[in-house]
Short mmCIF file of C-alpha atoms in Angstrom, two decimals:
data_model
loop_
_atom_site.label_atom_id
_atom_site.label_comp_id
_atom_site.label_asym_id
_atom_site.label_seq_id
_atom_site.Cartn_x
_atom_site.Cartn_y
_atom_site.Cartn_z
CA MET A 1068 0.00 0.00 0.00
CA ILE A 1069 2.87 2.33 0.84
CA ASN A 1070 4.29 1.45 -2.55
CA SER A 1071 1.23 2.52 -4.51
CA LEU A 1072 0.95 5.70 -2.45
CA LEU A 1073 4.57 6.54 -3.28
CA GLU A 1074 3.95 5.83 -6.94
CA THR A 1075 0.92 8.14 -7.02
CA ILE A 1076 2.82 10.94 -5.31
CA SER A 1077 5.86 10.71 -7.58
CA LEU A 1078 3.58 10.49 -10.62
CA TRP A 1079 1.61 13.61 -9.70
CA ILE A 1080 4.17 15.92 -8.13
CA ILE A 1081 5.70 17.38 -11.32
CA PRO A 1082 2.43 17.85 -13.26
CA ALA A 1083 0.85 19.40 -10.15
CA ILE A 1084 3.69 21.91 -9.69
CA ILE A 1085 3.61 22.94 -13.36
CA LEU A 1086 -0.18 23.32 -13.37
CA LEU A 1087 -0.11 25.34 -10.14
CA ILE A 1088 2.59 27.75 -11.39
CA LEU A 1089 0.84 28.31 -14.74
CA PHE A 1090 -2.52 28.76 -13.02
CA ILE A 1091 -1.20 31.37 -10.56
CA GLY A 1092 0.51 33.16 -13.47
CA LEU A 1093 -2.78 33.37 -15.41
CA LEU A 1094 -4.62 34.45 -12.27
CA LYS A 1095 -2.22 37.39 -11.97
CA LYS A 1096 -2.82 38.19 -15.66
CA LEU A 1097 0.82 37.56 -16.63
CA PRO A 1098 1.88 36.80 -20.24
CA ILE A 1099 2.91 33.25 -19.22
CA TYR A 1100 3.82 32.10 -22.74
CA GLU A 1101 6.22 35.00 -23.35
CA LEU A 1102 7.72 34.64 -19.86
CA PHE A 1103 8.34 30.94 -20.49
CA ILE A 1104 10.16 31.66 -23.79
CA ASP A 1105 12.16 34.40 -22.12
CA GLY A 1106 13.28 32.15 -19.27
CA ALA A 1107 14.01 29.16 -21.52
CA LYS A 1108 16.49 31.21 -23.60
CA ASP A 1109 19.04 30.91 -20.78
CA GLY A 1110 18.95 27.11 -20.98
CA ALA A 1111 21.01 26.87 -24.16
CA LYS A 1112 23.60 29.31 -22.85
CA ILE A 1113 24.07 27.29 -19.65
CA GLY A 1114 24.38 24.01 -21.55
CA ILE A 1115 27.17 25.41 -23.70
CA ASN A 1116 28.97 26.88 -20.66
CA ILE A 1117 28.86 23.52 -18.89
CA PHE A 1118 30.13 21.43 -21.80
CA PRO A 1119 33.94 21.90 -21.42
CA TYR A 1120 33.72 21.21 -17.67
CA LEU A 1121 31.74 18.02 -18.26
CA LEU A 1122 34.09 16.95 -21.03
CA ALA A 1123 37.13 17.23 -18.75
CA ILE A 1124 35.65 15.15 -15.95
CA ILE A 1125 33.70 12.55 -17.94
CA THR A 1126 36.59 11.64 -20.27
CA ALA A 1127 38.89 11.24 -17.26
CA ILE A 1128 36.43 8.99 -15.39
CA THR A 1129 35.67 6.89 -18.48
CA MET A 1130 39.42 6.36 -18.99
CA LEU A 1131 39.70 5.27 -15.35
CA ARG A 1132 36.82 2.81 -15.69
CA GLU A 1133 38.30 1.30 -18.87
CA SER A 1134 41.79 0.92 -17.40
CA GLY A 1135 40.79 -1.83 -14.95
CA ALA A 1136 42.23 0.14 -12.04
CA ILE A 1137 39.00 -0.25 -10.02
CA GLU A 1138 39.04 -4.08 -10.21
CA ALA A 1139 42.74 -4.04 -9.32
CA LEU A 1140 41.98 -1.96 -6.23
CA GLY A 1141 39.25 -4.42 -5.23
CA THR A 1142 41.52 -7.48 -5.32
CA THR A 1143 44.44 -5.75 -3.57
CA CYS A 1144 42.31 -4.47 -0.70
CA GLN A 1145 40.29 -7.68 -0.19
CA ASN A 1146 41.41 -8.19 3.43
CA PHE A 1147 40.84 -4.58 4.38
CA LEU A 1148 37.38 -4.63 2.75
CA ASN A 1149 36.40 -7.73 4.75
CA LEU A 1150 37.55 -6.02 7.91
CA ILE A 1151 35.23 -3.04 7.41
CA HIS A 1152 32.26 -5.22 6.30
CA LEU A 1153 32.39 -3.96 2.74
CA PRO A 1154 31.85 -6.72 0.13
CA ALA A 1155 34.10 -6.24 -2.93
CA ASP A 1156 31.02 -6.32 -5.19
CA VAL A 1157 29.81 -3.06 -3.64
CA LEU A 1158 33.11 -1.27 -4.35
CA PRO A 1159 32.14 -0.18 -7.91
CA ILE A 1160 29.13 1.66 -6.41
CA ILE A 1161 31.43 3.66 -4.15
CA ILE A 1162 33.68 4.58 -7.03
CA THR A 1163 31.00 5.51 -9.57
CA ARG A 1164 28.57 7.19 -7.17
CA SER A 1165 30.34 10.56 -7.35
CA LEU A 1166 29.90 10.72 -11.10
CA SER A 1167 26.95 8.86 -12.49
CA GLY A 1168 23.61 8.08 -10.86
CA SER A 1169 22.47 5.88 -13.73
CA ALA A 1170 25.70 3.84 -13.58
CA VAL A 1171 25.12 3.25 -9.85
CA LEU A 1172 21.59 1.98 -10.56
CA GLY A 1173 23.00 -0.30 -13.26
CA ILE A 1174 25.51 -1.80 -10.81
CA LEU A 1175 22.78 -2.21 -8.17
CA SER A 1176 20.60 -4.05 -10.66
CA ASP A 1177 23.55 -6.33 -11.41
CA ILE A 1178 24.17 -7.03 -7.71
CA ALA A 1179 20.45 -7.69 -7.06
CA ALA A 1180 20.41 -10.19 -9.93
CA ASN A 1181 23.52 -12.09 -8.76
CA HIS A 1182 22.97 -12.12 -4.98
CA ASP A 1183 20.19 -13.18 -2.66
CA ILE A 1184 17.75 -10.24 -2.52
CA ASN A 1185 17.80 -10.27 1.31
CA SER A 1186 21.58 -10.62 1.61
CA TYR A 1187 23.78 -8.11 3.38
CA THR A 1188 25.49 -7.29 0.05
CA THR A 1189 22.20 -6.39 -1.71
CA ARG A 1190 20.96 -4.39 1.27
CA LEU A 1191 24.20 -2.43 1.55
CA ALA A 1192 24.27 -1.79 -2.21
CA SER A 1193 20.65 -0.53 -2.15
CA ILE A 1194 21.17 1.75 0.81
CA MET A 1195 24.36 3.11 -0.71
CA ALA A 1196 22.68 3.69 -4.06
CA GLY A 1197 19.67 5.32 -2.40
CA SER A 1198 21.80 7.73 -0.39
CA SER A 1199 24.39 8.56 -3.05
CA GLU A 1200 24.69 11.81 -4.90
CA THR A 1201 26.80 12.55 -7.97
CA THR A 1202 29.23 14.90 -6.22
CA LEU A 1203 31.72 15.47 -9.05
CA TYR A 1204 28.92 15.88 -11.57
CA VAL A 1205 26.99 18.36 -9.40
CA ILE A 1206 30.09 20.47 -8.73
CA THR A 1207 31.07 20.41 -12.42
CA VAL A 1208 27.62 21.39 -13.65
CA TYR A 1209 26.93 24.13 -11.07
CA PHE A 1210 30.32 25.82 -11.31
CA GLY A 1211 30.44 25.27 -15.07
CA ALA A 1212 27.14 27.12 -15.49
CA ILE A 1213 28.57 30.34 -14.06
CA GLY A 1214 32.24 29.88 -15.03
CA ILE A 1215 33.77 29.41 -11.56
CA LYS A 1216 37.30 28.00 -11.83
CA LYS A 1217 38.49 28.12 -8.22
CA TYR A 1218 36.33 25.71 -6.22
CA ARG A 1219 37.82 26.66 -2.82
CA TYR A 1220 36.50 24.16 -0.25
CA ALA A 1221 33.47 22.98 -2.26
CA LEU A 1222 35.18 19.85 -3.61
CA ILE A 1223 36.76 18.75 -0.33
CA THR A 1224 33.44 19.31 1.49
CA GLY A 1225 31.63 17.20 -1.11
CA LEU A 1226 34.17 14.39 -0.94
CA LEU A 1227 34.18 14.38 2.88
CA ALA A 1228 30.37 14.23 2.85
CA ASP A 1229 30.63 11.27 0.45
CA LEU A 1230 33.02 9.53 2.81
CA ALA A 1231 30.69 10.22 5.75
CA GLY A 1232 27.82 8.80 3.67
CA ILE A 1233 29.77 5.63 2.88
CA VAL A 1234 30.78 5.06 6.51
CA ALA A 1235 27.21 5.78 7.65
CA ALA A 1236 25.79 3.37 5.04
CA ILE A 1237 28.04 0.51 6.17
CA THR A 1238 27.39 1.19 9.88
CA VAL A 1239 23.62 1.51 9.50
CA THR A 1240 23.32 -1.54 7.20
CA TYR A 1241 25.43 -3.65 9.56
CA TRP A 1242 23.28 -2.47 12.46
CA PHE A 1243 19.94 -3.19 10.70
CA PHE A 1244 20.77 -6.29 8.64
CA GLY A 1245 24.27 -7.49 9.64
CA MET B 1167 41.02 20.13 -9.03
CA ASN B 1168 44.21 20.36 -11.13
CA TYR B 1169 45.87 17.57 -9.16
CA ILE B 1170 42.76 15.35 -8.97
CA TRP B 1171 42.21 15.61 -12.70
CA PHE B 1172 45.86 14.80 -13.43
CA LEU B 1173 45.80 11.90 -10.97
CA ILE B 1174 42.71 10.28 -12.53
CA ILE B 1175 44.20 10.46 -16.03
CA ALA B 1176 47.69 9.33 -14.95
CA ILE B 1177 46.32 6.35 -12.98
CA SER B 1178 44.12 5.34 -15.95
CA ILE B 1179 47.06 5.35 -18.36
CA ILE B 1180 49.42 3.52 -15.97
CA PHE B 1181 46.84 0.84 -15.07
CA GLY B 1182 45.77 0.64 -18.71
CA ALA B 1183 49.37 -0.19 -19.62
CA ILE B 1184 49.75 -2.75 -16.77
CA ASN B 1185 46.44 -4.48 -17.57
CA ASN B 1186 47.12 -4.40 -21.30
CA LYS B 1187 44.01 -2.26 -21.78
CA LEU B 1188 45.55 0.90 -23.26
CA SER B 1189 43.39 0.68 -26.38
CA ASN B 1190 40.27 0.55 -24.14
CA VAL B 1191 41.52 3.65 -22.32
CA VAL B 1192 41.90 5.51 -25.61
CA THR B 1193 38.40 4.45 -26.71
CA GLY B 1194 37.32 5.70 -23.29
CA ILE B 1195 38.29 9.25 -24.33
CA LEU B 1196 36.03 8.97 -27.36
CA ASN B 1197 33.12 7.49 -25.41
CA GLY B 1198 33.58 10.02 -22.63
CA ALA B 1199 33.51 12.93 -25.08
CA GLN B 1200 30.36 11.52 -26.63
CA GLU B 1201 28.72 11.15 -23.23
CA ALA B 1202 29.66 14.74 -22.32
CA ILE B 1203 27.93 16.10 -25.41
CA HIS B 1204 24.89 13.87 -24.75
CA ILE B 1205 24.54 15.17 -21.20
CA SER B 1206 25.06 18.81 -22.26
CA LEU B 1207 22.39 18.56 -24.94
CA TYR B 1208 20.03 16.77 -22.57
CA LEU B 1209 20.65 19.46 -19.96
CA ILE B 1210 19.87 22.24 -22.45
CA GLY B 1211 16.44 20.76 -23.06
CA ILE B 1212 15.31 20.02 -19.52
CA MET B 1213 17.04 23.11 -18.13
CA ALA B 1214 15.38 25.46 -20.64
CA PHE B 1215 12.01 23.98 -19.75
CA TRP B 1216 12.40 24.46 -16.00
CA LEU B 1217 14.01 27.89 -16.37
CA GLY B 1218 10.95 28.90 -18.41
CA ILE B 1219 8.59 27.65 -15.70
CA MET B 1220 10.73 29.27 -13.01
CA LYS B 1221 10.49 32.63 -14.80
CA ILE B 1222 6.70 32.49 -14.53
CA ALA B 1223 6.96 31.47 -10.86
CA GLU B 1224 9.33 34.38 -10.25
CA LYS B 1225 7.10 37.03 -11.86
CA SER B 1226 3.92 35.75 -10.24
CA GLY B 1227 5.42 35.98 -6.76
CA CYS B 1228 5.50 32.22 -6.07
CA ILE B 1229 9.25 32.27 -5.47
CA ASP B 1230 9.04 35.28 -3.17
CA PHE B 1231 6.36 33.48 -1.18
CA ILE B 1232 8.50 30.36 -0.77
CA ALA B 1233 11.51 32.55 0.04
CA LYS B 1234 9.62 34.15 2.91
CA LEU B 1235 8.73 30.73 4.33
CA VAL B 1236 12.31 29.43 4.40
CA GLN B 1237 14.16 32.66 5.22
CA PRO B 1238 14.51 31.82 8.96
CA PHE B 1239 16.54 28.73 7.98
CA THR B 1240 18.50 30.06 5.00
CA LYS B 1241 19.51 33.24 6.85
CA LYS B 1242 21.89 31.20 9.00
CA LEU B 1243 23.21 28.96 6.22
CA PHE B 1244 23.57 31.64 3.53
CA PRO B 1245 24.24 34.94 5.32
CA GLU B 1246 25.55 36.66 2.15
CA ILE B 1247 22.30 36.35 0.22
CA LYS B 1248 19.76 36.73 3.01
CA ASN B 1249 18.06 39.67 1.25
CA ASP B 1250 17.96 38.06 -2.21
CA LYS B 1251 14.47 36.59 -2.58
CA THR B 1252 15.09 34.90 -5.95
CA ALA B 1253 18.18 33.10 -4.62
CA THR B 1254 16.45 32.07 -1.37
CA GLY B 1255 13.35 30.83 -3.18
CA SER B 1256 15.44 28.88 -5.71
CA ILE B 1257 17.45 27.25 -2.91
CA ALA B 1258 14.22 26.13 -1.24
CA MET B 1259 12.83 24.68 -4.48
CA ASN B 1260 16.16 23.00 -5.23
CA PHE B 1261 16.11 21.38 -1.79
CA ALA B 1262 12.49 20.29 -2.12
CA ALA B 1263 13.08 18.79 -5.59
CA ASN B 1264 16.08 16.86 -4.23
CA ALA B 1265 14.12 15.64 -1.22
CA PHE B 1266 11.42 14.22 -3.50
CA GLY B 1267 14.01 12.64 -5.78
CA LEU B 1268 13.26 14.91 -8.77
CA SER B 1269 16.88 15.45 -9.79
CA ASN B 1270 15.87 16.66 -13.29
CA ALA B 1271 14.02 19.59 -11.75
CA ALA B 1272 16.51 20.11 -8.93
CA THR B 1273 19.47 20.93 -11.19
CA PRO B 1274 17.90 23.92 -13.04
CA MET B 1275 16.63 25.33 -9.73
CA GLY B 1276 20.05 24.95 -8.13
CA ILE B 1277 21.68 26.63 -11.14
CA LYS B 1278 19.21 29.48 -10.88
CA ALA B 1279 20.26 29.89 -7.23
CA ILE B 1280 23.99 29.81 -7.98
CA GLU B 1281 23.53 32.36 -10.80
CA GLU B 1282 21.90 34.72 -8.30
CA MET B 1283 24.79 34.10 -5.89
CA GLN B 1284 27.29 35.00 -8.62
CA LYS B 1285 25.72 38.50 -8.74
CA HIS B 1286 26.76 39.02 -5.09
CA ASN B 1287 30.21 37.53 -5.68
CA ILE B 1288 33.17 39.91 -6.11
CA ASP B 1289 35.74 37.45 -7.46
CA LYS B 1290 33.80 35.93 -10.38
CA ASP B 1291 36.37 33.14 -10.87
CA SER B 1292 36.22 31.89 -7.33
CA ALA B 1293 33.43 30.20 -5.35
CA SER B 1294 31.74 32.22 -2.59
CA ASN B 1295 30.79 30.79 0.80
CA SER B 1296 27.11 30.56 -0.17
CA MET B 1297 28.02 28.62 -3.32
CA CYS B 1298 30.07 26.13 -1.31
CA MET B 1299 27.15 25.72 1.12
CA LEU B 1300 24.68 25.18 -1.74
CA LEU B 1301 26.95 22.52 -3.24
CA ALA B 1302 27.48 20.88 0.15
CA MET B 1303 23.68 20.54 0.45
CA ASN B 1304 23.45 19.19 -3.09
CA THR B 1305 26.32 16.72 -2.88
CA ALA B 1306 25.05 15.14 0.34
CA GLY B 1307 22.11 13.61 -1.51
CA PHE B 1308 19.30 14.19 0.94
CA GLN B 1309 16.27 12.27 -0.29
CA LEU B 1310 13.10 11.25 1.53
CA ILE B 1311 12.26 8.15 -0.49
CA PRO B 1312 14.69 6.35 -2.83
CA ALA B 1313 11.93 5.48 -5.31
CA THR B 1314 14.20 4.20 -8.11
CA VAL B 1315 16.12 1.86 -5.80
CA ILE B 1316 12.83 0.48 -4.44
CA ALA B 1317 11.65 -0.10 -8.00
CA ILE B 1318 14.85 -1.99 -8.88
CA LEU B 1319 14.60 -4.21 -5.80
CA ALA B 1320 10.94 -4.93 -6.53
CA ALA B 1321 11.83 -5.80 -10.13
CA HIS B 1322 14.31 -8.40 -8.82
CA GLY B 1323 11.66 -10.09 -6.69
CA ASP B 1324 12.05 -8.31 -3.36
CA LYS B 1325 8.71 -8.74 -1.56
CA ASN B 1326 9.34 -5.99 0.92
CA PRO B 1327 11.63 -3.42 -0.76
CA THR B 1328 10.46 -0.51 1.43
CA ILE B 1329 12.46 -2.05 4.28
CA ILE B 1330 15.42 0.05 3.08
CA VAL B 1331 13.57 3.40 3.37
CA LEU B 1332 14.32 4.03 7.03
CA PRO B 1333 18.02 3.05 7.01
CA THR B 1334 18.57 5.02 3.79
CA LEU B 1335 16.91 8.09 5.29
CA LEU B 1336 19.12 7.74 8.35
CA VAL B 1337 22.25 7.59 6.18
CA THR B 1338 21.31 10.66 4.11
CA ILE B 1339 20.46 12.65 7.24
CA ILE B 1340 23.89 11.85 8.69
CA ALA B 1341 25.67 12.76 5.42
CA PHE B 1342 23.60 15.93 4.99
CA THR B 1343 24.23 17.19 8.53
CA PHE B 1344 27.90 16.34 8.18
CA ALA B 1345 28.14 18.26 4.86
CA ILE B 1346 26.56 21.43 6.29
CA PHE B 1347 28.73 21.22 9.40
CA THR B 1348 31.90 20.70 7.33
CA ALA B 1349 31.06 23.61 5.02
CA LYS B 1350 30.53 25.88 8.03
CA VAL B 1351 33.85 24.81 9.57
CA PHE B 1352 35.73 25.39 6.29
CA GLU B 1353 34.02 28.76 5.94
CA LYS B 1354 35.80 29.82 9.14
CA ILE B 1355 39.21 28.40 8.19
CA TRP B 1356 39.29 29.32 4.47
CA THR B 1357 39.57 33.06 4.76
CA THR B 1358 40.72 33.97 1.21
CA GLN B 1359 37.35 35.23 0.08
CA THR B 1360 35.43 36.08 3.24
CA THR B 1361 37.00 39.52 3.60
CA GLN B 1362 36.03 40.40 0.04
CA GLU B 1363 32.49 39.23 0.61
CA ALA B 1364 32.20 41.24 3.81
CA GLN B 1365 33.10 44.36 1.87
CA ASN B 1366 30.60 43.41 -0.78
CA ASN B 1367 27.81 43.27 1.78
CA ASP B 1368 28.54 46.72 3.26
#
């Protein structure tokens, strides 16, 4: 029942917001069509600003993924991973979660297919995927949009928050399902 | 960022050579470039749409209304922009969109907020404290219900996938609080831009 309620909410939230904003605009006798066109013009400009930033980070990460360095890390750190209750299969989620949300969901789907659905590995992977955010991507896109080159402490804050999220995910999963 | 970027590329090439996968690494450049253009084009579309809607919301006073509701909270987190209603309202909508898992809508709203912040920023090349705080909030991934993950688990035969909702919420709350706290601590230590911003506010 909770599931269907969630589905209804997530289905309706965007259409409801759009309808509400347009309706209030009309109520205030605003030229909503012209305003929409006017606002949308900035979209293309932002996309072009962001492109070089995205290019730099995505090519680098794709190279890293193709090089096999992630698998190598997994096998070398096997003992350490066991010690901190982190199955090696979950490692790719940790590495990709800062860049690509869809890649994380792909890996999760893979783990769910190859492990028992109620296993610690699947639970940890789900909780990590559900709480992950694409840190590098967010920073690249936001700063790219306005041409910021010096990130100051934004990157280190984001990465530390990621680390805190990973530690929290392992601790909480172990506590609930370990 | 200079060192991180170099490190990622250097490690890829070295490991590519060790694992005999150098040709894959080179194809990776091509695929990566292609993906970057895909994402940029995709962003132009969805971003233009939401920026259009946001313009209507701005002119009709919706954003000002939301700004007034959240000002007590944002005042503390974003002292530099406390009088900017468009920025405050956009931050609130960005947060709400993230909380409901609507990342497509969250990004344009967050970009709207950071554009407003850039107007108050003296050094246009360098991130202001408010920008770092906004990104801290956005990189911590606060989300009420991980709907996509639940859907994936259900698709793989999980009879009770909502069991992960509570632990996931707990994890994101920890990460989110930690991110805000860390940003505030760094704000105190990293003094390069604070003096400039103080002058800007006077």
